[in-house]
């Protein structure tokens, strides 16, 4: 009997575990999964929508509870157990029981390291002040929710960091009726898209009543009676009853490093195509803790997204279960929204393409999501980057209203399959007035890119 130990029981870890189980039955493979939190297979992606009240119950965010894994998959899930050491020579892990106390040592033949990511520490130290929250795990989300529902009820929120998590949290808090200030050090929130597209996101945030402060750095916090009282910035103090941190994440590799697992230039664990940790037999890693390859630049990247974590975990599990699967790398596709405004991207932004050494043209078109005369037609901005000379699509960004974001998918498919913008102009995309203008915005953008290329 082979013994598989999984460290971290969320997207990557439990995808790997359940897929391995599909390959090998309980008489061939014993699986033990350690999770330091209270939940398995939850959607961290859904936390902002639960906080904001769009999703009613926290349980709705849990895709599979521990009992399901225990009963249906015969996986021994041990919640509130934190793995504190991995001994590769003895092939053992040490796990601390966070509630009962004490430690257990467990042998493994195969190990999946899926410990996710941890929030980037702010350069200021007082994050332990009551009322300051990250939203990395469902436990974090639960703590924030309890604070928001507590007495005294917070009225003023400051969100630090204008990435997609900060933006989603700002929307969630304003939906709950708080007054919200979003502080971002850079020139625009949403730096995952180019600044000329991000300005549309900023406008949408301001339109919601969010006080957006860009070019402002947080330098500390003040507290009163142990509770956060204000956020101190280089442009003055911002009163706050609750602070949400969205400063980005880094791979959670402290434990892996101590065990001697190889870590790459991005800080993520180095894995091969099959999600095997490089040079370490029988050890696999997947999800937010690993680095992967960007298919356009060929460079190592750390792109912590649920979509990759699930796929990578699945690949590891298929291989552990005796099958063959590979993870093909990423192109940086992502979508989000600010109330009605949808934001999407794939491939390279201008600064990425420049850094990678590409010469390229950019085009930006304004169109609508439906035929202009059709009720509910809303404006949509599509931006494309195409390589000068070859005309290959290098990147795309979309900002608009209903049905805008998922229009990134045909663009992602075109980019993945190395299409030129010329080839894209002939794509057979669906058309009817309720769904698109007769020339879909994607096709108009491709045509404009061809014109820009021909102008040289
Ligand atoms: C607010 C928010 C919104 C997001 N929205 C999106 C989105 O819209 N789309 C998208 O693609 N992605 C989104 N993501 C990212 C996505 O949630 C992550 O990429 C995904 O959860 C990563 O899965 P993972 O299994 O690698 O890591 P995690 O989900 O972080 O799971 C790792 C688990 O390991 C446990 N753990 C860590 N160390 C130990 C240890 N030593 N012992 C035991 N257990 C341990 C942790 O408690 C955690 O449960 C969002 C993330 C957040 C926080």
Coordinates of C-alpha atoms and ligand atoms in Angstrom, one line a residue:
X1 CA 0.0 0.0 0.0
X2 CA 1.3 3.4 -1.0
X3 CA 0.8 6.3 1.5
X4 CA 0.1 9.8 0.2
X5 CA 0.3 12.8 2.5
X6 CA -1.2 16.1 1.3
X7 CA -0.2 19.5 2.9
X8 CA -3.0 22.0 2.5
X9 CA -6.6 20.8 1.8
X10 CA -7.9 23.5 -0.6
X11 CA -8.0 23.8 -4.4
X12 CA -4.7 22.2 -5.4
X13 CA -4.3 19.8 -2.5
X14 CA -7.8 18.2 -2.7
X15 CA -7.8 18.2 -6.5
X16 CA -4.6 16.2 -6.3
X17 CA -6.0 13.9 -3.6
X18 CA -9.3 13.2 -5.3
X19 CA -7.8 12.7 -8.7
X20 CA -5.2 10.3 -7.2
X21 CA -8.1 8.4 -5.6
X22 CA -9.8 8.1 -9.0
X23 CA -6.6 6.4 -10.3
X24 CA -6.0 4.1 -7.3
X25 CA -8.5 2.6 -4.9
X26 CA -8.3 2.5 -1.1
X27 CA -6.5 -0.9 -1.1
X28 CA -3.7 0.6 -3.2
X29 CA -3.4 4.1 -1.9
X30 CA -3.9 5.5 1.6
X31 CA -4.4 9.3 1.6
X32 CA -4.0 11.6 4.6
X33 CA -4.6 15.4 4.1
X34 CA -3.5 18.0 6.7
X35 CA -5.2 21.3 6.8
X36 CA -4.5 23.9 9.4
X37 CA -7.8 25.8 8.8
X38 CA -11.4 24.8 9.5
X39 CA -12.4 24.1 5.9
X40 CA -11.6 21.9 2.8
X41 CA -12.0 22.7 -0.9
X42 CA -13.5 26.2 -0.3
X43 CA -13.7 29.0 -2.8
X44 CA -11.4 31.8 -1.6
X45 CA -12.5 33.5 -4.8
X46 CA -16.0 33.8 -3.4
X47 CA -15.0 35.5 -0.1
X48 CA -15.7 39.1 -1.4
X49 CA -19.1 38.1 -2.6
X50 CA -20.0 36.4 0.7
X51 CA -18.7 39.5 2.6
X52 CA -20.7 41.7 0.3
X53 CA -23.9 39.7 0.8
X54 CA -24.3 38.4 -2.8
X55 CA -23.6 34.9 -1.6
X56 CA -25.8 34.1 1.4
X57 CA -24.0 31.6 3.4
X58 CA -20.3 30.7 4.1
X59 CA -21.2 27.1 3.5
X60 CA -22.1 27.9 -0.1
X61 CA -18.4 28.6 -0.6
X62 CA -17.4 25.1 0.4
X63 CA -17.4 22.8 -2.6
X64 CA -16.7 19.6 -0.7
X65 CA -16.8 19.3 3.1
X66 CA -14.4 17.0 4.9
X67 CA -17.1 14.4 5.5
X68 CA -17.5 14.0 1.7
X69 CA -13.8 13.4 1.3
X70 CA -13.9 10.9 4.2
X71 CA -17.0 9.0 3.1
X72 CA -16.9 9.2 -0.7
X73 CA -13.2 9.4 -1.4
X74 CA -11.8 7.6 1.6
X75 CA -9.4 10.4 2.3
X76 CA -8.4 10.9 5.9
X77 CA -8.8 14.7 6.3
X78 CA -7.3 16.2 9.4
X79 CA -8.5 19.7 10.0
X80 CA -6.7 22.1 12.3
X81 CA -3.5 20.2 11.8
X82 CA -0.5 22.3 10.7
X83 CA 2.4 20.5 9.1
X84 CA 5.5 22.0 10.8
X85 CA 8.3 19.9 9.3
X86 CA 8.9 17.6 6.3
X87 CA 11.8 15.1 6.7
X88 CA 12.7 13.9 3.2
X89 CA 15.3 11.4 4.4
X90 CA 12.9 9.7 6.8
X91 CA 10.0 10.4 4.6
X92 CA 7.9 11.8 7.4
X93 CA 5.9 14.9 8.1
X94 CA 5.3 16.4 11.6
X95 CA 1.9 18.0 12.2
X96 CA 0.8 20.0 15.2
X97 CA -2.8 19.5 16.4
X98 CA -3.9 23.2 16.7
X99 CA -6.9 22.4 18.9
X100 CA -6.1 19.2 20.8
X101 CA -2.4 20.0 21.3
X102 CA 0.4 17.6 20.6
X103 CA 2.1 16.5 17.5
X104 CA 1.8 13.5 15.1
X105 CA 4.5 12.0 12.9
X106 CA 3.3 10.4 9.7
X107 CA 5.2 8.4 7.1
X108 CA 4.7 9.1 3.4
X109 CA 5.7 7.4 0.1
X110 CA 4.3 10.3 -1.9
X111 CA 3.8 13.9 -0.8
X112 CA 1.8 16.7 -2.3
X113 CA 2.8 20.2 -1.1
X114 CA -0.1 22.5 -1.7
X115 CA 0.2 25.1 1.1
X116 CA -1.0 28.0 -1.2
X117 CA 0.2 31.6 -0.8
X118 CA 0.6 34.0 2.1
X119 CA -0.2 37.7 2.0
X120 CA 2.7 40.0 1.4
X121 CA 3.6 41.5 4.7
X122 CA 3.1 45.3 4.8
X123 CA 6.3 47.3 5.4
X124 CA 4.6 48.5 8.6
X125 CA 4.3 46.1 11.6
X126 CA 1.0 46.6 13.3
X127 CA -1.1 44.0 11.5
X128 CA -2.0 42.3 14.7
X129 CA -4.1 45.3 15.8
X130 CA -7.7 44.3 16.2
X131 CA -9.7 45.2 13.1
X132 CA -7.0 44.6 10.5
X133 CA -7.7 41.7 8.2
X134 CA -6.3 39.8 5.2
X135 CA -8.7 37.7 3.1
X136 CA -6.5 34.9 2.1
X137 CA -8.5 32.0 3.5
X138 CA -12.1 31.3 4.5
X139 CA -10.9 31.6 8.1
X140 CA -9.7 35.1 7.4
X141 CA -13.0 35.9 5.7
X142 CA -14.9 34.6 8.7
X143 CA -12.9 36.7 11.1
X144 CA -13.6 39.8 9.0
X145 CA -17.3 39.0 8.7
X146 CA -17.5 38.6 12.5
X147 CA -15.9 42.0 13.0
X148 CA -18.2 43.7 10.5
X149 CA -21.2 42.2 12.3
X150 CA -19.8 43.0 15.8
X151 CA -20.5 45.7 18.3
X152 CA -19.5 48.5 17.8
X153 CA -20.4 48.1 14.2
X154 CA -17.6 49.4 11.9
X155 CA -18.7 52.4 9.7
X156 CA -15.4 53.4 8.0
X157 CA -13.3 51.0 6.1
X158 CA -9.9 51.4 4.5
X159 CA -8.7 48.9 1.9
X160 CA -5.0 48.9 1.4
X161 CA -4.0 47.8 -2.1
X162 CA -5.8 48.3 -5.3
X163 CA -5.3 44.9 -7.0
X164 CA -8.2 42.8 -7.9
X165 CA -8.7 41.5 -4.4
X166 CA -8.6 45.1 -3.0
X167 CA -11.1 46.3 -5.6
X168 CA -13.5 43.3 -5.0
X169 CA -13.3 43.9 -1.2
X170 CA -13.9 47.7 -1.6
X171 CA -17.1 46.8 -3.6
X172 CA -18.1 44.3 -0.9
X173 CA -17.7 46.8 1.9
X174 CA -19.6 49.5 0.1
X175 CA -22.4 47.1 -0.5
X176 CA -22.6 46.5 3.2
X177 CA -23.1 50.2 3.7
X178 CA -19.6 51.2 5.0
X179 CA -17.9 54.3 3.8
X180 CA -14.8 53.0 2.0
X181 CA -11.4 54.5 1.1
X182 CA -9.1 52.5 -1.2
X183 CA -5.4 53.3 -0.9
X184 CA -3.1 52.4 -3.8
X185 CA 0.6 53.3 -4.0
X186 CA 0.6 53.1 -7.8
X187 CA -0.9 55.6 -10.2
X188 CA -4.1 53.5 -10.8
X189 CA -5.9 50.7 -9.1
X190 CA -6.0 47.4 -11.0
X191 CA -2.4 47.3 -12.3
X192 CA -3.2 43.9 -13.9
X193 CA -4.4 46.0 -16.9
X194 CA -2.6 48.9 -18.6
X195 CA -3.1 52.3 -16.9
X196 CA -5.3 53.5 -19.8
X197 CA -7.7 50.7 -19.1
X198 CA -7.3 50.9 -15.3
X199 CA -8.6 54.5 -15.4
X200 CA -12.0 53.1 -16.3
X201 CA -11.9 50.9 -13.2
X202 CA -11.0 53.9 -11.1
X203 CA -13.9 55.8 -12.5
X204 CA -16.3 52.9 -11.7
X205 CA -15.0 52.8 -8.1
X206 CA -15.4 56.5 -7.7
X207 CA -18.9 56.2 -9.2
X208 CA -19.8 53.7 -6.4
X209 CA -18.9 56.3 -3.8
X210 CA -15.5 54.8 -3.0
X211 CA -12.8 57.3 -2.1
X212 CA -9.9 56.2 -4.3
X213 CA -6.5 57.5 -3.2
X214 CA -3.7 56.7 -5.7
X215 CA 0.0 57.5 -5.4
X216 CA -0.4 57.2 -1.6
X217 CA 1.7 55.0 0.6
X218 CA 0.6 53.6 3.9
X219 CA 3.2 54.0 6.6
X220 CA 1.4 52.7 9.7
X221 CA -1.7 52.4 11.8
X222 CA -3.0 53.9 15.0
X223 CA -5.1 52.2 17.6
X224 CA -7.5 53.2 20.3
X225 CA -8.3 50.8 23.1
X226 CA -6.6 48.0 21.1
X227 CA -8.8 48.6 18.1
X228 CA -7.6 50.1 14.8
X229 CA -8.4 53.9 14.7
X230 CA -6.7 55.1 11.6
X231 CA -4.4 54.3 8.7
X232 CA -1.4 56.6 8.5
X233 CA -0.3 57.5 5.0
X234 CA 2.3 59.8 3.5
X235 CA -0.7 62.0 2.6
X236 CA -2.3 62.2 6.0
X237 CA -4.3 60.0 8.3
X238 CA -7.5 58.1 7.2
X239 CA -9.9 57.2 10.1
X240 CA -10.8 53.5 10.0
X241 CA -12.9 51.1 12.1
X242 CA -11.8 48.2 9.9
X243 CA -8.8 47.8 7.6
X244 CA -8.6 45.1 4.8
X245 CA -5.2 44.3 3.4
X246 CA -4.9 43.4 -0.3
X247 CA -1.2 43.9 -0.9
X248 CA -0.8 40.7 -3.0
X249 CA 0.6 37.3 -2.0
X250 CA 3.8 35.4 -2.2
X251 CA 4.2 31.6 -2.4
X252 CA 3.9 29.9 1.0
X253 CA 7.2 28.1 0.9
X254 CA 8.8 28.5 4.4
X255 CA 8.1 24.9 5.3
X256 CA 9.2 23.7 1.8
X257 CA 12.5 25.7 2.0
X258 CA 13.3 24.2 5.4
X259 CA 12.8 20.8 4.0
X260 CA 15.1 21.6 1.1
X261 CA 12.6 21.7 -1.8
X262 CA 14.0 23.9 -4.6
X263 CA 12.6 27.4 -5.0
X264 CA 12.9 29.4 -8.2
X265 CA 13.5 33.1 -8.9
X266 CA 9.8 34.0 -8.4
X267 CA 9.8 32.5 -4.9
X268 CA 7.6 29.6 -6.0
X269 CA 8.6 25.9 -5.8
X270 CA 10.2 24.6 -9.0
X271 CA 8.2 21.8 -10.6
X272 CA 8.4 19.9 -13.9
X273 CA 5.6 19.6 -16.4
X274 CA 4.0 16.8 -14.4
X275 CA 4.1 18.9 -11.2
X276 CA 6.9 16.8 -9.7
X277 CA 9.2 18.9 -7.5
X278 CA 12.4 19.2 -9.4
X279 CA 15.0 16.7 -8.3
X280 CA 13.0 15.3 -5.3
X281 CA 11.5 11.8 -5.8
X282 CA 7.9 11.2 -4.9
X283 CA 7.3 14.9 -4.0
X284 CA 4.8 17.0 -5.9
X285 CA 3.7 20.6 -5.6
X286 CA 0.7 22.5 -7.0
X287 CA -1.2 25.7 -6.8
X288 CA -0.2 29.1 -5.4
X289 CA 3.0 27.8 -3.9
X290 CA 4.6 26.9 -7.2
X291 CA 6.0 28.9 -10.1
X292 CA 5.0 28.1 -13.6
X293 CA 6.0 29.0 -17.2
X294 CA 4.5 31.9 -19.2
X295 CA 3.8 30.5 -22.6
X296 CA 4.5 33.8 -24.4
X297 CA 7.8 34.8 -22.7
X298 CA 9.0 31.4 -21.7
X299 CA 9.9 32.9 -18.3
X300 CA 9.1 31.6 -14.9
X301 CA 6.1 33.3 -13.3
X302 CA 4.1 33.1 -10.1
X303 CA 0.5 33.5 -11.0
X304 CA -1.6 32.6 -8.0
X305 CA -5.1 31.9 -9.4
X306 CA -7.7 29.3 -8.6
X307 CA -8.0 28.2 -12.2
X308 CA -4.3 27.1 -12.2
X309 CA -4.4 25.6 -8.7
X310 CA -7.2 23.3 -9.7
X311 CA -5.6 22.2 -12.9
X312 CA -2.2 21.7 -11.4
X313 CA -3.6 19.7 -8.5
X314 CA -5.5 17.5 -11.0
X315 CA -2.3 17.0 -13.1
X316 CA -0.4 15.9 -10.0
X317 CA -3.2 13.6 -8.9
X318 CA -3.5 11.9 -12.3
X319 CA 0.2 11.2 -12.2
X320 CA 0.2 10.0 -8.7
X321 CA -2.7 7.7 -9.6
X322 CA -0.7 6.0 -12.3
X323 CA -1.8 8.1 -15.3
X324 CA 0.0 10.7 -17.4
X325 CA -0.8 14.4 -17.4
X326 CA 1.1 17.7 -17.9
X327 CA 0.5 21.3 -17.0
X328 CA 1.1 23.4 -20.1
X329 CA 1.8 26.8 -18.5
X330 CA -0.2 30.0 -18.4
X331 CA -0.9 33.0 -20.5
X332 CA -2.3 35.3 -17.8
X333 CA -6.0 35.2 -18.4
X334 CA -8.0 36.8 -15.6
X335 CA -11.4 38.4 -15.1
X336 CA -13.0 40.4 -12.3
X337 CA -15.7 43.1 -11.8
X338 CA -16.5 46.3 -10.0
X339 CA -20.3 46.2 -9.6
X340 CA -21.5 46.4 -13.2
X341 CA -18.1 47.0 -14.7
X342 CA -16.3 43.9 -15.9
X343 CA -12.5 43.8 -16.4
X344 CA -10.6 41.1 -18.3
X345 CA -7.2 40.5 -19.6
X346 CA -5.1 37.8 -21.3
X347 CA -1.5 37.6 -22.4
X348 CA 0.9 40.5 -21.9
X349 CA 0.3 44.1 -20.8
X350 CA 2.4 46.8 -22.6
X351 CA 5.0 46.8 -19.9
X352 CA 5.3 43.0 -19.9
X353 CA 5.7 42.9 -23.7
X354 CA 8.3 45.6 -23.6
X355 CA 10.2 43.8 -20.8
X356 CA 10.1 40.6 -22.8
X357 CA 11.7 42.3 -25.7
X358 CA 8.8 42.4 -28.1
X359 CA 8.1 45.2 -30.6
X360 CA 4.4 45.6 -30.9
X361 CA 1.5 47.8 -31.9
X362 CA -1.5 48.6 -29.7
X363 CA -5.1 49.4 -30.7
X364 CA -8.0 50.3 -28.6
X365 CA -11.6 50.3 -29.8
X366 CA -14.9 51.4 -28.3
X367 CA -17.9 49.3 -29.2
X368 CA -20.9 47.8 -27.5
X369 CA -21.8 44.4 -26.1
X370 CA -25.0 44.1 -28.2
X371 CA -26.2 45.7 -31.4
X372 CA -26.2 49.4 -30.7
X373 CA -30.0 49.7 -31.2
X374 CA -30.8 46.7 -28.9
X375 CA -32.1 47.4 -25.4
X376 CA -29.3 47.1 -22.8
X377 CA -26.5 47.9 -25.3
X378 CA -23.5 49.0 -23.1
X379 CA -20.2 50.4 -24.1
X380 CA -17.1 48.2 -24.1
X381 CA -13.4 49.0 -24.6
X382 CA -11.2 46.4 -26.2
X383 CA -7.4 46.8 -26.3
X384 CA -5.1 44.5 -28.3
X385 CA -1.3 44.2 -28.5
X386 CA 0.1 42.5 -31.7
X387 CA 3.7 41.8 -32.5
X388 CA 5.1 44.1 -35.1
X389 CA 6.0 42.1 -38.3
X390 CA 4.5 38.7 -37.4
X391 CA 1.2 40.2 -36.3
X392 CA 0.8 37.6 -33.5
X393 CA -1.6 38.5 -30.8
X394 CA 0.4 39.2 -27.7
X395 CA -2.2 40.5 -25.3
X396 CA -5.8 41.7 -24.9
X397 CA -7.8 43.6 -22.3
X398 CA -11.5 44.4 -22.1
X399 CA -13.4 46.8 -19.8
X400 CA -17.1 47.0 -20.2
X401 CA -20.5 46.0 -18.9
X402 CA -22.6 42.9 -19.2
X403 CA -21.0 40.1 -21.2
X404 CA -17.8 42.0 -21.6
X405 CA -15.4 40.0 -19.4
X406 CA -16.0 36.6 -20.9
X407 CA -15.3 37.9 -24.4
X408 CA -11.7 37.6 -23.2
X409 CA -12.0 33.8 -23.8
X410 CA -11.9 33.7 -27.6
X411 CA -9.0 36.1 -27.3
X412 CA -7.3 33.8 -24.9
X413 CA -7.9 30.8 -27.2
X414 CA -6.5 32.9 -30.2
X415 CA -3.4 33.8 -28.2
X416 CA -2.9 30.3 -26.9
X417 CA -3.0 29.0 -30.4
X418 CA -0.6 31.7 -31.7
X419 CA -3.1 33.3 -34.1
X420 CA -2.2 36.5 -35.9
X421 CA -4.6 39.4 -35.7
X422 CA -5.1 39.0 -39.5
X423 CA -6.3 35.4 -39.0
X424 CA -8.6 36.6 -36.2
X425 CA -10.5 39.0 -38.4
X426 CA -12.1 36.0 -40.1
X427 CA -13.1 34.2 -36.9
X428 CA -16.6 32.7 -37.0
X429 CA -18.0 34.2 -33.8
X430 CA -21.6 34.1 -32.9
X431 CA -23.8 37.1 -33.8
X432 CA -27.4 38.1 -33.0
X433 CA -28.5 41.6 -31.9
X434 CA -29.0 40.6 -28.2
X435 CA -25.5 39.2 -28.0
X436 CA -23.2 41.3 -30.2
X437 CA -23.1 44.0 -32.9
X438 CA -22.8 42.4 -36.4
X439 CA -19.0 43.1 -36.1
X440 CA -18.2 41.8 -32.7
X441 CA -15.9 44.2 -30.7
X442 CA -13.2 41.4 -30.8
X443 CA -13.3 41.4 -34.6
X444 CA -13.3 45.2 -34.9
X445 CA -10.2 45.3 -32.6
X446 CA -8.5 42.6 -34.7
X447 CA -9.2 44.6 -37.9
X448 CA -7.8 47.8 -36.3
X449 CA -4.7 45.9 -35.3
X450 CA -4.2 44.7 -38.9
X451 CA -4.5 48.4 -40.0
X452 CA -2.0 49.5 -37.4
X453 CA 0.5 46.9 -38.4
X454 CA 0.2 47.8 -42.1
X455 CA 0.9 51.5 -41.2
X456 CA 4.1 50.1 -39.7
Ligands
LIG1 C1 -10.3 37.0 -1.9 C2 -9.8 36.2 -3.1 C3 -10.4 36.2 -4.3 C4 -9.9 35.4 -5.3 N1 -10.5 35.4 -6.5 C5 -10.1 34.6 -7.5 C6 -10.7 34.6 -8.8 O1 -11.7 35.2 -9.0 N2 -10.2 33.7 -9.8 C7 -9.1 33.0 -9.6 O2 -8.7 32.2 -10.5 N3 -8.5 33.0 -8.4 C8 -8.9 33.8 -7.4 N4 -8.3 33.8 -6.2 C9 -7.1 32.9 -6.0 C10 -7.5 31.5 -5.6 O3 -8.3 31.5 -4.5 C11 -6.2 30.8 -5.3 O4 -5.3 30.8 -6.4 C12 -6.4 29.3 -4.9 O5 -7.2 29.2 -3.7 C13 -5.1 28.6 -4.6 O6 -5.3 27.3 -4.2 P1 -4.2 26.5 -3.4 O7 -4.8 25.2 -3.1 O8 -3.0 26.6 -4.1 O9 -4.0 27.4 -2.1 P2 -5.0 27.9 -0.9 O10 -6.4 28.0 -1.5 O11 -4.3 29.0 -0.3 O12 -4.9 26.6 0.0 C14 -3.8 26.3 0.7 C15 -4.3 25.7 2.0 O13 -3.1 25.2 2.7 C16 -3.3 25.3 4.1 N5 -2.0 25.3 4.7 C17 -1.0 26.2 4.5 N6 0.1 25.8 5.2 C18 -0.2 24.6 5.8 C19 0.5 23.8 6.7 N7 1.7 24.0 7.0 N8 -0.2 22.7 7.2 C20 -1.5 22.5 6.9 N9 -2.2 23.3 6.0 C21 -1.6 24.3 5.5 C22 -4.0 26.7 4.2 O14 -4.8 26.8 5.4 C23 -5.0 26.7 3.0 O15 -6.3 26.2 3.3 C24 -8.8 34.6 -5.1 C25 -8.1 34.6 -3.9 C26 -8.6 35.3 -2.8 C27 -7.9 35.3 -1.5

